[in-house]
Coordinates of C-alpha atoms in Angstrom, one line a residue:
X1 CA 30.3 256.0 236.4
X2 CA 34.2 256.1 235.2
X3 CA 35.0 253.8 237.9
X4 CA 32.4 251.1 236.9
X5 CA 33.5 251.7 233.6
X6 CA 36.9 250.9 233.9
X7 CA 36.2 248.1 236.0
X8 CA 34.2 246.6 232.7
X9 CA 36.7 247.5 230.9
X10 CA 39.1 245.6 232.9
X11 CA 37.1 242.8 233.4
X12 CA 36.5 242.5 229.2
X13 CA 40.6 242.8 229.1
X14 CA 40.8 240.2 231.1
X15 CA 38.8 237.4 229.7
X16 CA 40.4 238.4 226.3
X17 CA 43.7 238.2 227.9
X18 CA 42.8 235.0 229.2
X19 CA 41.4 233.5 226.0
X20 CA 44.8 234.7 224.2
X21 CA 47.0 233.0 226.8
X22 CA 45.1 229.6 226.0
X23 CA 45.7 230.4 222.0
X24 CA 49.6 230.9 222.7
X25 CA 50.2 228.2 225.0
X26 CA 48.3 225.7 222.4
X27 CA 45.4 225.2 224.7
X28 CA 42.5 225.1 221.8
X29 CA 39.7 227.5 222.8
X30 CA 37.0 226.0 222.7
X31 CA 34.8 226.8 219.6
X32 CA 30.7 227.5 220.2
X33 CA 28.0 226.9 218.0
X34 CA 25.1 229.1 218.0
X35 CA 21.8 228.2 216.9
X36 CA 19.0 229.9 216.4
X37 CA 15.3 228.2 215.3
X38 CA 13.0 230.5 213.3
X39 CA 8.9 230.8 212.0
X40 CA 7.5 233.8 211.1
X41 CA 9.4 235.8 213.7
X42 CA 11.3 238.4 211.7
X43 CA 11.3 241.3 214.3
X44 CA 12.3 239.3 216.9
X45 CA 14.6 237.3 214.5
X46 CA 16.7 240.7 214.3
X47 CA 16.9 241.4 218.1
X48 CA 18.6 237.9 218.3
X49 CA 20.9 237.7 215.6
X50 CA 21.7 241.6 216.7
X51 CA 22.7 240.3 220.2
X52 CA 24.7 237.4 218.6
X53 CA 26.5 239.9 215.9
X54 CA 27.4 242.1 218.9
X55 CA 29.3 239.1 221.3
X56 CA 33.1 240.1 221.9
X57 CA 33.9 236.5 221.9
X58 CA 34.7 235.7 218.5
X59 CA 35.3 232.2 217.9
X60 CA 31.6 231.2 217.6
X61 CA 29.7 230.0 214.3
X62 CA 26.6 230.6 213.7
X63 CA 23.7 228.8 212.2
X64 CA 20.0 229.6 211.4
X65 CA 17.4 227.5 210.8
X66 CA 13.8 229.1 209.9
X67 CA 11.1 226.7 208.8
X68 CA 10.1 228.5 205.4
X69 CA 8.7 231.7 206.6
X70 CA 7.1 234.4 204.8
X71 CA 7.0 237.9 206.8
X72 CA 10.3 238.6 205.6
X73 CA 12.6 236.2 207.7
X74 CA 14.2 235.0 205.2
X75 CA 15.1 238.3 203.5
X76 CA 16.2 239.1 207.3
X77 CA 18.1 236.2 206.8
X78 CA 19.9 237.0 203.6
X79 CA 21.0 240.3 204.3
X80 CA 22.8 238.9 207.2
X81 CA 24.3 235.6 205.0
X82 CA 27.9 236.7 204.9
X83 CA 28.1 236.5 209.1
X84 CA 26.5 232.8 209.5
X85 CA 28.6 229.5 208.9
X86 CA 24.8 227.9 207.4
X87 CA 21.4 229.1 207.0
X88 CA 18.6 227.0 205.6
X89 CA 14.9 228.1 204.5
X90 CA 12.2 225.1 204.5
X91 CA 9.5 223.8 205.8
X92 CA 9.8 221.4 208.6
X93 CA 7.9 218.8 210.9
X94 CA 8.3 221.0 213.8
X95 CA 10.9 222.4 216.5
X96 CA 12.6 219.5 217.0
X97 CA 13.4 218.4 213.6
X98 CA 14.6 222.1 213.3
X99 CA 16.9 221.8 216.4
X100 CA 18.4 218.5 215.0
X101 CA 19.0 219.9 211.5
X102 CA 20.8 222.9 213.2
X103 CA 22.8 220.2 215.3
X104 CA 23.3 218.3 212.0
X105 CA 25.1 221.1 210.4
X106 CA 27.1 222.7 213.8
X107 CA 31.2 222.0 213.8
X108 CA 31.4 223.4 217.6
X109 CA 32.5 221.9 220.6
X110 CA 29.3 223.3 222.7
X111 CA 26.1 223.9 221.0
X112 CA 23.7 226.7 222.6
X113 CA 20.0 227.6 221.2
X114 CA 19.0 231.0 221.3
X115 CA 15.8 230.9 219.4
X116 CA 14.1 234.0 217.8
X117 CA 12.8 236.2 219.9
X118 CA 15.4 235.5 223.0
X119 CA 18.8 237.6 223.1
X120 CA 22.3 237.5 224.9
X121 CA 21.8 240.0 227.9
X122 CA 25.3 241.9 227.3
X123 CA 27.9 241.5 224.6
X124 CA 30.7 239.6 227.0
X125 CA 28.3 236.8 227.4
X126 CA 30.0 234.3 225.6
X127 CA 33.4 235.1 226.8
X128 CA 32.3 234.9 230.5
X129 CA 30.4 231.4 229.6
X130 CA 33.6 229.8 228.4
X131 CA 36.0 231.4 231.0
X132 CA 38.2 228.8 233.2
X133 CA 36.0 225.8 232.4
X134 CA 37.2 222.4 232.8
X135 CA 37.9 220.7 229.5
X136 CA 36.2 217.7 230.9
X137 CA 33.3 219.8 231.5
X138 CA 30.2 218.5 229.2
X139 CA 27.2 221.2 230.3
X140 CA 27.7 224.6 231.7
X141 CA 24.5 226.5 232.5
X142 CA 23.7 230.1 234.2
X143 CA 20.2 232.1 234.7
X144 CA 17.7 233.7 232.6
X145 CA 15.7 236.9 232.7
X146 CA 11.8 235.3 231.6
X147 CA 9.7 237.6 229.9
X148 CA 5.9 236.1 230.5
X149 CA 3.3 236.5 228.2
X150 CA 1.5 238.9 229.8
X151 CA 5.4 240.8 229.2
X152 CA 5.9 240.8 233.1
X153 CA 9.7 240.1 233.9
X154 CA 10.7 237.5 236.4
X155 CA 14.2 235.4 236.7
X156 CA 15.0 231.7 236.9
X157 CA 18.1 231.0 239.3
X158 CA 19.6 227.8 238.2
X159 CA 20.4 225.6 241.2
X160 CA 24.3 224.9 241.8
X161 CA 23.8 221.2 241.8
X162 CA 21.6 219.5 239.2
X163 CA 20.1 216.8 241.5
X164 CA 17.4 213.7 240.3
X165 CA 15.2 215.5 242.5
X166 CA 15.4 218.6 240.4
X167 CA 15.7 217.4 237.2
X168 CA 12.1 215.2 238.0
X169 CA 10.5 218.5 238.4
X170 CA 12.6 221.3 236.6
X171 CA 14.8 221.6 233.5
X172 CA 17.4 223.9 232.1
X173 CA 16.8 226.9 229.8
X174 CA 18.4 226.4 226.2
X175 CA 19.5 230.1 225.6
X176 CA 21.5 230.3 228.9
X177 CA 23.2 226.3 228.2
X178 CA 25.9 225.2 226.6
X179 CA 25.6 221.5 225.6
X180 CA 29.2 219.9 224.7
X181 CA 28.5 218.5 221.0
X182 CA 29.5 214.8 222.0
X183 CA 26.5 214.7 224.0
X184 CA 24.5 214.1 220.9
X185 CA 26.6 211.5 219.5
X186 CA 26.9 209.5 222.1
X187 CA 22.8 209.7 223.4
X188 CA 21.5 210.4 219.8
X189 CA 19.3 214.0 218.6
X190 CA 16.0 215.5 220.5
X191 CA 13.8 212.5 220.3
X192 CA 11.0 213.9 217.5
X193 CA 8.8 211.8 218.9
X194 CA 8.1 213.6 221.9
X195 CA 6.4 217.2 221.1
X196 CA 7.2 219.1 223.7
X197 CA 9.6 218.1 226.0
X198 CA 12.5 216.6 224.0
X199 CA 14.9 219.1 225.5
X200 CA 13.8 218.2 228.8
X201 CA 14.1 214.4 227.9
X202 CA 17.9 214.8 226.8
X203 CA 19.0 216.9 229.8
X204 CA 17.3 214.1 231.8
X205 CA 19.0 211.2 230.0
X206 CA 22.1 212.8 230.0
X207 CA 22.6 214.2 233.7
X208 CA 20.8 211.6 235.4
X209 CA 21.4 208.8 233.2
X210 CA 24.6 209.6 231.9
X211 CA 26.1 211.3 234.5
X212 CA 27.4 214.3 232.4
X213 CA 30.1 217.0 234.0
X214 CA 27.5 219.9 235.1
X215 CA 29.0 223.6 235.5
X216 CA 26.9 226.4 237.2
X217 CA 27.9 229.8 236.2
X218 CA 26.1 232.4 238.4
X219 CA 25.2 235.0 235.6
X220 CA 22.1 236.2 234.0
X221 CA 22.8 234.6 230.5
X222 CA 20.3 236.0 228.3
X223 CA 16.5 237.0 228.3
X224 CA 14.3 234.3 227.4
X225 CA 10.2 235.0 226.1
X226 CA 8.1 232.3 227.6
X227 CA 5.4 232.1 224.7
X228 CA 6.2 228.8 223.2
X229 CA 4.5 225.8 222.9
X230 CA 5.8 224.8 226.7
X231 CA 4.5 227.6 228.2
X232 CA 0.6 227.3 227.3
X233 CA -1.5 225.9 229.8
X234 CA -3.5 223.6 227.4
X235 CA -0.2 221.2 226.5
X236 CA -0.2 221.1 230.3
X237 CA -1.4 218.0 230.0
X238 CA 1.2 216.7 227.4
X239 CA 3.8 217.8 229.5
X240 CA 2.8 215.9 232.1
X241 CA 2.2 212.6 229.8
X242 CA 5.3 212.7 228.1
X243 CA 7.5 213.5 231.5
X244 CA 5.8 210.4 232.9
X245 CA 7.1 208.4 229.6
X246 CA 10.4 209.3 230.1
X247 CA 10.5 208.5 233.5
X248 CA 9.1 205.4 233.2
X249 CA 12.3 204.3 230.8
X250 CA 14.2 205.6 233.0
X251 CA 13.1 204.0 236.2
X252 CA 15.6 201.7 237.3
X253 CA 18.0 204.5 237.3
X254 CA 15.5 207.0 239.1
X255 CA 15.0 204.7 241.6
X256 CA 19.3 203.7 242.2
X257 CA 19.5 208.0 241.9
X258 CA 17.0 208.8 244.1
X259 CA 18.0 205.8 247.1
X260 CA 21.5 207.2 246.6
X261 CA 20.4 210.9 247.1
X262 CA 18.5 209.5 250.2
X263 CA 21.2 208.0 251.7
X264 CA 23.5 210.6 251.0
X265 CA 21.1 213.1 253.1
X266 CA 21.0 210.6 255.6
X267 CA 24.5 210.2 256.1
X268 CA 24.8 214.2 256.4
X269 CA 22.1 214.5 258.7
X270 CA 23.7 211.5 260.9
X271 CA 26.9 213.5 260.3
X272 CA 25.1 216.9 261.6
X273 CA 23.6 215.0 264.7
X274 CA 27.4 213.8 266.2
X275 CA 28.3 217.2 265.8
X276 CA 25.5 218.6 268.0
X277 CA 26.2 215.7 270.2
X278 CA 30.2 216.1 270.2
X279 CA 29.2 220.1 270.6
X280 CA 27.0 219.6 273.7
X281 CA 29.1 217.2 275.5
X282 CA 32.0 219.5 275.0
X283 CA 30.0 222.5 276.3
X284 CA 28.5 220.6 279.3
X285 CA 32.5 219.9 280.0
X286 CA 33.0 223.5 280.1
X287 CA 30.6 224.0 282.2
X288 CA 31.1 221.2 284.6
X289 CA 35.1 222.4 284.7
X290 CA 33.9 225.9 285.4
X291 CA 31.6 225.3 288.1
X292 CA 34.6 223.7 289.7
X293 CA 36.7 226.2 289.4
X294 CA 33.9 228.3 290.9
X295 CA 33.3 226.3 293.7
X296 CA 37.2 225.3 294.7
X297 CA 37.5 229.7 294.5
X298 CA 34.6 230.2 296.8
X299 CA 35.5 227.5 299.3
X300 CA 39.1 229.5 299.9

């Protein structure tokens, strides 16, 4: 236990460390915004802003939008005033509009949504999240611990490449992304239009589409609870429709994407085959070679 300890210990010194030597040698630090969407969720409003209040990295801001709630959020809220850079307290048209006003009011170079209820899995998160990435970098993403409904525990392994072929299918998890702010300025807010799979939509337009600088961090980020709107199996359906929208706008670049995916594979598989071929050839030479050495031995 003192070894692992002192390994932590080391490892926390040295992301710190790190993080001062890009202070002293004028290399900004990047600075995060954190945002976190509330309704009526005061208990697990606390868990998250706990695991935000307790993050060694310290140049973050942090902003809270709740959506008028009244089972004590907003006194939650208040008490923790002095440690947020906004805070707001209204009724809104949904979780959207609530994401854009907290993007609205963020000053950070990355944005991350950790929604009520979800938390930062260990207190060097954000530290490790930023560490050694490229300043040309636009999205960096890790993995999640899910907690289902039913409160069952499963992970979501990010893939290390972010391919059209994933991104048809699959999206990335808010609370473990960080989403460079100039994302949103140059392709616009969460489309409130769409009711369920904005977030979706603006990875999609943004990786696939726009072609925006993807980093994979392999780390469990934070622990996510799958009982939002998403994850009921009567907006199924929805899903589906508005996935099919946004794919339709996007088709011309699906279809380039997808034909330059396939070639790719193509050209890696035709790639794989001349090495067989070049492998085999230079094995049956071998063996040819030592058949006649063989047979010139056994003839003296």
């Amino acid at each position: 236990m003192d070894v692992m300890h002192g390994k932590s210990t080391n490892l926390l010194f040295g992301i710190n460390l790190y993080l001062a030597c890009r202070i002293l040698i004028s290399e900004p630090v990047p600075k995060l915004s954190i945002i976190t969407i509330n309704y009526n969720n005061a208990t697990g409003l606390q868990r998250t802003m706990q695991s935000v209040f307790e993050q060694q990295f310290t140049h973050y801001e942090y902003i809270v939008i709740d959506g008028g709630s009244t089972d004590g959020s907003r006194e939650c809220i208040v008490r923790n005033a002095g440690k947020l850079a906004y805070w707001v307290s209204e009724k809104d048209k949904g979780i959207y509009p609530a994401m854009n006003k907290g993007i609205t009011a963020s000053k950070g170079d990355y944005l991350l949504f950790l929604n009520s209820g979800d938390y930062f899995a260990g207190p060097n998160v954000c530290s490790q999240l930023l560490e050694n990435i490229s300043t040309k970098t636009d999205i960096v993403y890790g993995n999640v611990d899910v907690v289902l409904p039913d409160l069952s525990k499963t992970q979501f392994i990010a893939p290390q490449n972010l391919t059209i072929d994933y991104m048809l299918a699959g999206t990335l998890f808010h609370p473990a992304t960080l989403i460079r702010k100039r994302l949103f300025d140059e392709y616009g807010l969460y489309d409130e239009r769409l009711k369920i799979v904005s977030d979706w939509a603006f990875f999609f337009k943004v990786i696939v589409s726009g072609n925006a600088a993807c980093e994979y961090k392999n780390m469990i980020v934070s622990v996510y609870h799958k009982d939002g709107i998403s994850s009921k199996l009567e907006n199924q359906r929805v899903i589906k429709e508005e996935r099919e929208k946004v794919i339709q706008a996007n088709l011309p670049t699906v279809v380039s994407k997808l034909l330059a995916e396939r070639d790719e594979l193509q050209k890696q598989a035709a790639l794989k085959d001349l090495e067989l071929r070049s492998r085999k050839l230079l094995f049956t030479r071998l063996l040819k070679r030592l058949y006649e050495d063989a047979t010139r031995l056994y003839k003296k």
